[in-house]
Amino acid sequence: MSGKYTEEITGRSIARYTEKYASQVSPLAQKLFAETSAHYEQSRMLSPLFQGALLSMLSKIIRPQCILEFGTFTGFSALCLAEGLGVDGKLVTLDNNPGITEIAQRYFDASRFGQQIQLILGDALLTLEKLDISPDLVYIDAAKNQYIQYYESVLPIMKSGGIILADNVLWKGLVVSEIRDNMTLDLHQFNKHVASDLRTENLILPIYDGVHLIRKC
């Protein structure tokens, strides 16, 4: 497939088509998405509905016993990821904003995964040092300048075959711009870091703001 052809089929019209003919996220996740979009100024940080469906699908394929999430926000991505948990599985989500995560806890409590989702507030890297977990699936969507640190902190505790997903790695397409701000440079360096890491294999999925799909060898 040529690069020109790829560019032609990844426009907004194709995005609308793929959304129309894709499975939807759960009704509870849809309700949370709508509430966040309507009432929170930072709703731009919310993953799109289609991406939520992708997270749910990948989690159901992987069937993780332990999921770790960096960056809770209002809990939409956690609700989607929890869909793949087994009966005894757990999801640990880390954030340092008690105000914005209040809505997340409310929706976690209302979900059928309420007893399986643990929201921990505080510095994510310091918190992780105190946790005794070996996640099968990790989702990174927090401070962009710490992506490499998040990645390096979880890789050693993951088993072979474990999956890491990192959001926003194309950063509005600015990673290919000649003029890059600090945030863009941080994400570009993360992508380079992963691509050169012989411990993993990776793909960057060009959907919405870009999702880096990484598998530990």
PDB file of C-alpha atoms in Angstrom:
ATOM      1  CA  MET A   1       0.000   0.000   0.000  1.00  0.00           C
ATOM      2  CA  SER A   2       1.510   3.320  -1.008  1.00  0.00           C
ATOM      3  CA  GLY A   3       1.853   6.218   1.396  1.00  0.00           C
ATOM      4  CA  LYS A   4      -0.394   8.327  -0.843  1.00  0.00           C
ATOM      5  CA  TYR A   5      -3.176   5.730  -0.694  1.00  0.00           C
ATOM      6  CA  THR A   6      -2.854   5.496   3.086  1.00  0.00           C
ATOM      7  CA  GLU A   7      -3.272   9.260   3.411  1.00  0.00           C
ATOM      8  CA  GLU A   8      -6.347   9.202   1.186  1.00  0.00           C
ATOM      9  CA  ILE A   9      -8.234   6.654   3.323  1.00  0.00           C
ATOM     10  CA  THR A  10      -7.510   8.126   6.746  1.00  0.00           C
ATOM     11  CA  GLY A  11      -9.607  11.281   6.441  1.00  0.00           C
ATOM     12  CA  ARG A  12     -12.532  12.349   8.614  1.00  0.00           C
ATOM     13  CA  SER A  13     -15.125  10.713   6.331  1.00  0.00           C
ATOM     14  CA  ILE A  14     -13.466   7.331   6.817  1.00  0.00           C
ATOM     15  CA  ALA A  15     -13.322   7.932  10.577  1.00  0.00           C
ATOM     16  CA  ARG A  16     -17.079   8.555  10.607  1.00  0.00           C
ATOM     17  CA  TYR A  17     -17.646   5.393   8.571  1.00  0.00           C
ATOM     18  CA  THR A  18     -15.581   3.218  10.913  1.00  0.00           C
ATOM     19  CA  GLU A  19     -17.367   4.683  13.945  1.00  0.00           C
ATOM     20  CA  LYS A  20     -20.770   3.974  12.400  1.00  0.00           C
ATOM     21  CA  TYR A  21     -20.046   0.291  11.797  1.00  0.00           C
ATOM     22  CA  ALA A  22     -18.176  -0.467  15.029  1.00  0.00           C
ATOM     23  CA  SER A  23     -19.397  -1.883  18.330  1.00  0.00           C
ATOM     24  CA  GLN A  24     -20.231   0.703  20.958  1.00  0.00           C
ATOM     25  CA  VAL A  25     -18.843   1.129  24.456  1.00  0.00           C
ATOM     26  CA  SER A  26     -21.084   0.146  27.364  1.00  0.00           C
ATOM     27  CA  PRO A  27     -24.112   2.341  28.214  1.00  0.00           C
ATOM     28  CA  LEU A  28     -22.427   3.358  31.481  1.00  0.00           C
ATOM     29  CA  ALA A  29     -19.252   4.413  29.651  1.00  0.00           C
ATOM     30  CA  GLN A  30     -21.382   6.367  27.165  1.00  0.00           C
ATOM     31  CA  LYS A  31     -23.119   8.141  30.051  1.00  0.00           C
ATOM     32  CA  LEU A  32     -19.770   9.031  31.615  1.00  0.00           C
ATOM     33  CA  PHE A  33     -18.461  10.274  28.266  1.00  0.00           C
ATOM     34  CA  ALA A  34     -21.524  12.531  27.862  1.00  0.00           C
ATOM     35  CA  GLU A  35     -21.281  13.918  31.399  1.00  0.00           C
ATOM     36  CA  THR A  36     -17.565  14.646  31.049  1.00  0.00           C
ATOM     37  CA  SER A  37     -18.051  16.320  27.655  1.00  0.00           C
ATOM     38  CA  ALA A  38     -20.872  18.501  28.955  1.00  0.00           C
ATOM     39  CA  HIS A  39     -19.523  19.619  32.324  1.00  0.00           C
ATOM     40  CA  TYR A  40     -15.726  19.580  32.338  1.00  0.00           C
ATOM     41  CA  GLU A  41     -13.529  22.196  30.673  1.00  0.00           C
ATOM     42  CA  GLN A  42     -10.754  19.608  30.288  1.00  0.00           C
ATOM     43  CA  SER A  43     -13.002  17.267  28.295  1.00  0.00           C
ATOM     44  CA  ARG A  44     -10.500  17.504  25.414  1.00  0.00           C
ATOM     45  CA  MET A  45      -8.427  15.049  27.472  1.00  0.00           C
ATOM     46  CA  LEU A  46     -11.164  12.449  27.094  1.00  0.00           C
ATOM     47  CA  SER A  47     -10.466   9.520  24.795  1.00  0.00           C
ATOM     48  CA  PRO A  48     -12.912   9.395  21.833  1.00  0.00           C
ATOM     49  CA  LEU A  49     -15.756   6.864  21.967  1.00  0.00           C
ATOM     50  CA  PHE A  50     -14.207   4.844  19.134  1.00  0.00           C
ATOM     51  CA  GLN A  51     -10.925   4.649  21.012  1.00  0.00           C
ATOM     52  CA  GLY A  52     -12.808   3.502  24.090  1.00  0.00           C
ATOM     53  CA  ALA A  53     -14.257   0.687  21.992  1.00  0.00           C
ATOM     54  CA  LEU A  54     -10.722  -0.193  20.859  1.00  0.00           C
ATOM     55  CA  LEU A  55      -9.518  -0.365  24.475  1.00  0.00           C
ATOM     56  CA  SER A  56     -12.443  -2.583  25.367  1.00  0.00           C
ATOM     57  CA  MET A  57     -11.833  -4.899  22.410  1.00  0.00           C
ATOM     58  CA  LEU A  58      -8.100  -5.237  23.090  1.00  0.00           C
ATOM     59  CA  SER A  59      -8.745  -5.953  26.747  1.00  0.00           C
ATOM     60  CA  LYS A  60     -11.290  -8.641  25.861  1.00  0.00           C
ATOM     61  CA  ILE A  61      -8.755 -10.233  23.497  1.00  0.00           C
ATOM     62  CA  ILE A  62      -5.926 -10.134  26.046  1.00  0.00           C
ATOM     63  CA  ARG A  63      -8.106 -11.171  29.031  1.00  0.00           C
ATOM     64  CA  PRO A  64      -5.745  -9.559  31.550  1.00  0.00           C
ATOM     65  CA  GLN A  65      -5.691 -10.512  35.197  1.00  0.00           C
ATOM     66  CA  CYS A  66      -4.106  -7.189  36.091  1.00  0.00           C
ATOM     67  CA  ILE A  67      -4.420  -3.840  34.295  1.00  0.00           C
ATOM     68  CA  LEU A  68      -2.428  -0.748  35.264  1.00  0.00           C
ATOM     69  CA  GLU A  69      -3.440   2.709  34.083  1.00  0.00           C
ATOM     70  CA  PHE A  70      -1.403   5.904  34.328  1.00  0.00           C
ATOM     71  CA  GLY A  71      -3.889   8.787  34.262  1.00  0.00           C
ATOM     72  CA  THR A  72      -7.491   8.247  35.394  1.00  0.00           C
ATOM     73  CA  PHE A  73      -9.129  11.580  34.489  1.00  0.00           C
ATOM     74  CA  THR A  74     -12.893  10.901  34.802  1.00  0.00           C
ATOM     75  CA  GLY A  75     -12.551   7.139  34.410  1.00  0.00           C
ATOM     76  CA  PHE A  76     -13.778   6.569  30.850  1.00  0.00           C
ATOM     77  CA  SER A  77     -10.756   4.598  29.648  1.00  0.00           C
ATOM     78  CA  ALA A  78     -10.684   2.542  32.865  1.00  0.00           C
ATOM     79  CA  LEU A  79     -14.325   1.521  32.414  1.00  0.00           C
ATOM     80  CA  CYS A  80     -13.552   0.430  28.846  1.00  0.00           C
ATOM     81  CA  LEU A  81     -10.406  -1.475  29.808  1.00  0.00           C
ATOM     82  CA  ALA A  82     -12.203  -3.244  32.665  1.00  0.00           C
ATOM     83  CA  GLU A  83     -14.474  -4.982  30.142  1.00  0.00           C
ATOM     84  CA  GLY A  84     -11.803  -7.632  29.556  1.00  0.00           C
ATOM     85  CA  LEU A  85     -11.125  -8.451  33.196  1.00  0.00           C
ATOM     86  CA  GLY A  86     -11.711 -11.968  34.448  1.00  0.00           C
ATOM     87  CA  VAL A  87     -13.755 -12.670  37.565  1.00  0.00           C
ATOM     88  CA  ASP A  88     -10.671 -12.397  39.784  1.00  0.00           C
ATOM     89  CA  GLY A  89      -8.961  -9.689  37.728  1.00  0.00           C
ATOM     90  CA  LYS A  90      -8.180  -6.170  38.910  1.00  0.00           C
ATOM     91  CA  LEU A  91      -7.510  -2.758  37.449  1.00  0.00           C
ATOM     92  CA  VAL A  92      -5.314  -0.237  39.256  1.00  0.00           C
ATOM     93  CA  THR A  93      -5.587   3.332  37.993  1.00  0.00           C
ATOM     94  CA  LEU A  94      -3.232   6.091  39.171  1.00  0.00           C
ATOM     95  CA  ASP A  95      -3.834   9.844  39.218  1.00  0.00           C
ATOM     96  CA  ASN A  96      -2.876  12.865  41.313  1.00  0.00           C
ATOM     97  CA  ASN A  97      -6.006  14.997  40.874  1.00  0.00           C
ATOM     98  CA  PRO A  98      -8.589  14.332  43.611  1.00  0.00           C
ATOM     99  CA  GLY A  99     -11.056  16.818  42.158  1.00  0.00           C
ATOM    100  CA  ILE A 100     -11.410  15.397  38.660  1.00  0.00           C
ATOM    101  CA  THR A 101     -11.301  11.786  39.817  1.00  0.00           C
ATOM    102  CA  GLU A 102     -14.367  12.144  42.043  1.00  0.00           C
ATOM    103  CA  ILE A 103     -16.568  11.478  39.033  1.00  0.00           C
ATOM    104  CA  ALA A 104     -14.419   8.466  38.145  1.00  0.00           C
ATOM    105  CA  GLN A 105     -14.945   6.856  41.546  1.00  0.00           C
ATOM    106  CA  ARG A 106     -18.679   7.467  41.318  1.00  0.00           C
ATOM    107  CA  TYR A 107     -18.883   5.647  38.003  1.00  0.00           C
ATOM    108  CA  PHE A 108     -16.572   2.857  39.153  1.00  0.00           C
ATOM    109  CA  ASP A 109     -18.895   2.261  42.116  1.00  0.00           C
ATOM    110  CA  ALA A 110     -21.873   2.122  39.751  1.00  0.00           C
ATOM    111  CA  SER A 111     -20.250  -0.384  37.397  1.00  0.00           C
ATOM    112  CA  ARG A 112     -20.203  -4.168  37.648  1.00  0.00           C
ATOM    113  CA  PHE A 113     -16.431  -3.870  38.041  1.00  0.00           C
ATOM    114  CA  GLY A 114     -16.691  -1.680  41.140  1.00  0.00           C
ATOM    115  CA  GLN A 115     -14.957  -4.218  43.373  1.00  0.00           C
ATOM    116  CA  GLN A 116     -12.209  -4.808  40.811  1.00  0.00           C
ATOM    117  CA  ILE A 117     -11.141  -1.216  40.096  1.00  0.00           C
ATOM    118  CA  GLN A 118      -8.781   0.508  42.542  1.00  0.00           C
ATOM    119  CA  LEU A 119      -8.174   4.234  42.160  1.00  0.00           C
ATOM    120  CA  ILE A 120      -5.005   5.427  43.919  1.00  0.00           C
ATOM    121  CA  LEU A 121      -4.212   9.134  44.254  1.00  0.00           C
ATOM    122  CA  GLY A 122      -0.663  10.449  44.387  1.00  0.00           C
ATOM    123  CA  ASP A 123       2.514  10.518  42.325  1.00  0.00           C
ATOM    124  CA  ALA A 124       2.182   7.561  39.950  1.00  0.00           C
ATOM    125  CA  LEU A 125       5.844   6.557  39.905  1.00  0.00           C
ATOM    126  CA  LEU A 126       6.173   6.679  43.678  1.00  0.00           C
ATOM    127  CA  THR A 127       2.919   4.764  44.069  1.00  0.00           C
ATOM    128  CA  LEU A 128       4.056   2.072  41.653  1.00  0.00           C
ATOM    129  CA  GLU A 129       7.179   1.445  43.761  1.00  0.00           C
ATOM    130  CA  LYS A 130       4.898   0.398  46.641  1.00  0.00           C
ATOM    131  CA  LEU A 131       2.613  -1.866  44.610  1.00  0.00           C
ATOM    132  CA  ASP A 132       3.159  -5.595  44.302  1.00  0.00           C
ATOM    133  CA  ILE A 133       1.672  -6.193  40.863  1.00  0.00           C
ATOM    134  CA  SER A 134       2.622  -7.677  37.510  1.00  0.00           C
ATOM    135  CA  PRO A 135       0.282  -6.118  34.953  1.00  0.00           C
ATOM    136  CA  ASP A 136      -0.661  -7.923  31.741  1.00  0.00           C
ATOM    137  CA  LEU A 137      -1.952  -4.690  30.209  1.00  0.00           C
ATOM    138  CA  VAL A 138      -0.781  -1.121  30.813  1.00  0.00           C
ATOM    139  CA  TYR A 139      -2.405   2.066  29.540  1.00  0.00           C
ATOM    140  CA  ILE A 140      -0.360   5.280  29.597  1.00  0.00           C
ATOM    141  CA  ASP A 141      -2.273   8.548  29.319  1.00  0.00           C
ATOM    142  CA  ALA A 142      -0.791  10.934  31.865  1.00  0.00           C
ATOM    143  CA  ALA A 143       2.032  13.518  31.937  1.00  0.00           C
ATOM    144  CA  LYS A 144       3.570  13.387  28.459  1.00  0.00           C
ATOM    145  CA  ASN A 145       7.032  14.377  29.702  1.00  0.00           C
ATOM    146  CA  GLN A 146       7.079  11.236  31.864  1.00  0.00           C
ATOM    147  CA  TYR A 147       6.072   8.646  29.254  1.00  0.00           C
ATOM    148  CA  ILE A 148       9.566   7.146  29.104  1.00  0.00           C
ATOM    149  CA  GLN A 149       9.663   6.913  32.900  1.00  0.00           C
ATOM    150  CA  TYR A 150       6.265   5.209  33.004  1.00  0.00           C
ATOM    151  CA  TYR A 151       7.388   2.793  30.310  1.00  0.00           C
ATOM    152  CA  GLU A 152      10.670   1.957  32.033  1.00  0.00           C
ATOM    153  CA  SER A 153       8.967   1.544  35.399  1.00  0.00           C
ATOM    154  CA  VAL A 154       6.456  -1.064  34.207  1.00  0.00           C
ATOM    155  CA  LEU A 155       8.433  -3.058  31.653  1.00  0.00           C
ATOM    156  CA  PRO A 156      10.568  -4.941  34.225  1.00  0.00           C
ATOM    157  CA  ILE A 157       7.499  -6.079  36.202  1.00  0.00           C
ATOM    158  CA  MET A 158       5.589  -7.327  33.146  1.00  0.00           C
ATOM    159  CA  LYS A 159       5.734 -10.887  31.876  1.00  0.00           C
ATOM    160  CA  SER A 160       6.679 -11.743  28.311  1.00  0.00           C
ATOM    161  CA  GLY A 161       3.719 -11.041  26.055  1.00  0.00           C
ATOM    162  CA  GLY A 162       2.450  -8.171  28.176  1.00  0.00           C
ATOM    163  CA  ILE A 163       0.949  -5.206  26.324  1.00  0.00           C
ATOM    164  CA  ILE A 164       1.523  -1.472  26.823  1.00  0.00           C
ATOM    165  CA  LEU A 165      -0.721   1.105  25.162  1.00  0.00           C
ATOM    166  CA  ALA A 166       0.371   4.759  25.117  1.00  0.00           C
ATOM    167  CA  ASP A 167      -2.063   7.461  24.025  1.00  0.00           C
ATOM    168  CA  ASN A 168      -1.494  10.789  22.201  1.00  0.00           C
ATOM    169  CA  VAL A 169       1.802   9.702  20.628  1.00  0.00           C
ATOM    170  CA  LEU A 170       1.139  11.590  17.372  1.00  0.00           C
ATOM    171  CA  TRP A 171       0.148  14.771  19.245  1.00  0.00           C
ATOM    172  CA  LYS A 172      -2.172  16.322  16.675  1.00  0.00           C
ATOM    173  CA  GLY A 173       0.288  15.324  13.957  1.00  0.00           C
ATOM    174  CA  LEU A 174       2.937  17.687  15.310  1.00  0.00           C
ATOM    175  CA  VAL A 175       5.501  14.890  15.732  1.00  0.00           C
ATOM    176  CA  VAL A 176       6.215  15.198  11.998  1.00  0.00           C
ATOM    177  CA  SER A 177       6.400  18.992  12.071  1.00  0.00           C
ATOM    178  CA  GLU A 178       9.728  20.750  11.660  1.00  0.00           C
ATOM    179  CA  ILE A 179       8.849  23.059  14.569  1.00  0.00           C
ATOM    180  CA  ARG A 180       8.123  21.148  17.777  1.00  0.00           C
ATOM    181  CA  ASP A 181       7.258  22.408  21.241  1.00  0.00           C
ATOM    182  CA  ASN A 182       8.468  20.634  24.386  1.00  0.00           C
ATOM    183  CA  MET A 183       5.400  18.403  24.639  1.00  0.00           C
ATOM    184  CA  THR A 184       5.776  17.260  21.049  1.00  0.00           C
ATOM    185  CA  LEU A 185       9.486  16.613  21.552  1.00  0.00           C
ATOM    186  CA  ASP A 186       8.754  14.534  24.661  1.00  0.00           C
ATOM    187  CA  LEU A 187       6.352  12.306  22.748  1.00  0.00           C
ATOM    188  CA  HIS A 188       8.698  12.058  19.762  1.00  0.00           C
ATOM    189  CA  GLN A 189      11.503  10.967  22.085  1.00  0.00           C
ATOM    190  CA  PHE A 190       9.212   8.380  23.641  1.00  0.00           C
ATOM    191  CA  ASN A 191       8.358   6.933  20.229  1.00  0.00           C
ATOM    192  CA  LYS A 192      12.059   6.791  19.323  1.00  0.00           C
ATOM    193  CA  HIS A 193      12.894   5.210  22.667  1.00  0.00           C
ATOM    194  CA  VAL A 194      10.361   2.417  22.183  1.00  0.00           C
ATOM    195  CA  ALA A 195      11.288   1.829  18.544  1.00  0.00           C
ATOM    196  CA  SER A 196      14.932   1.271  19.491  1.00  0.00           C
ATOM    197  CA  ASP A 197      14.176  -1.009  22.458  1.00  0.00           C
ATOM    198  CA  LEU A 198      15.087  -4.642  21.702  1.00  0.00           C
ATOM    199  CA  ARG A 199      13.002  -5.801  24.669  1.00  0.00           C
ATOM    200  CA  THR A 200       9.771  -4.975  22.867  1.00  0.00           C
ATOM    201  CA  GLU A 201       8.058  -4.904  19.485  1.00  0.00           C
ATOM    202  CA  ASN A 202       5.766  -2.064  18.569  1.00  0.00           C
ATOM    203  CA  LEU A 203       3.275  -0.462  16.202  1.00  0.00           C
ATOM    204  CA  ILE A 204       1.926   3.092  16.180  1.00  0.00           C
ATOM    205  CA  LEU A 205      -1.775   3.070  15.314  1.00  0.00           C
ATOM    206  CA  PRO A 206      -2.703   6.293  13.468  1.00  0.00           C
ATOM    207  CA  ILE A 207      -6.165   6.659  14.974  1.00  0.00           C
ATOM    208  CA  TYR A 208      -7.216   9.989  16.466  1.00  0.00           C
ATOM    209  CA  ASP A 209      -4.173  11.294  18.364  1.00  0.00           C
ATOM    210  CA  GLY A 210      -2.171   8.100  17.905  1.00  0.00           C
ATOM    211  CA  VAL A 211      -1.931   4.980  20.062  1.00  0.00           C
ATOM    212  CA  HIS A 212       1.417   3.233  20.509  1.00  0.00           C
ATOM    213  CA  LEU A 213       0.880  -0.519  20.795  1.00  0.00           C
ATOM    214  CA  ILE A 214       3.841  -2.233  22.470  1.00  0.00           C
ATOM    215  CA  ARG A 215       4.404  -5.929  23.274  1.00  0.00           C
ATOM    216  CA  LYS A 216       7.090  -7.140  25.654  1.00  0.00           C
ATOM    217  CA  CYS A 217       9.138  -9.877  24.002  1.00  0.00           C
TER     218      CYS A 217
END
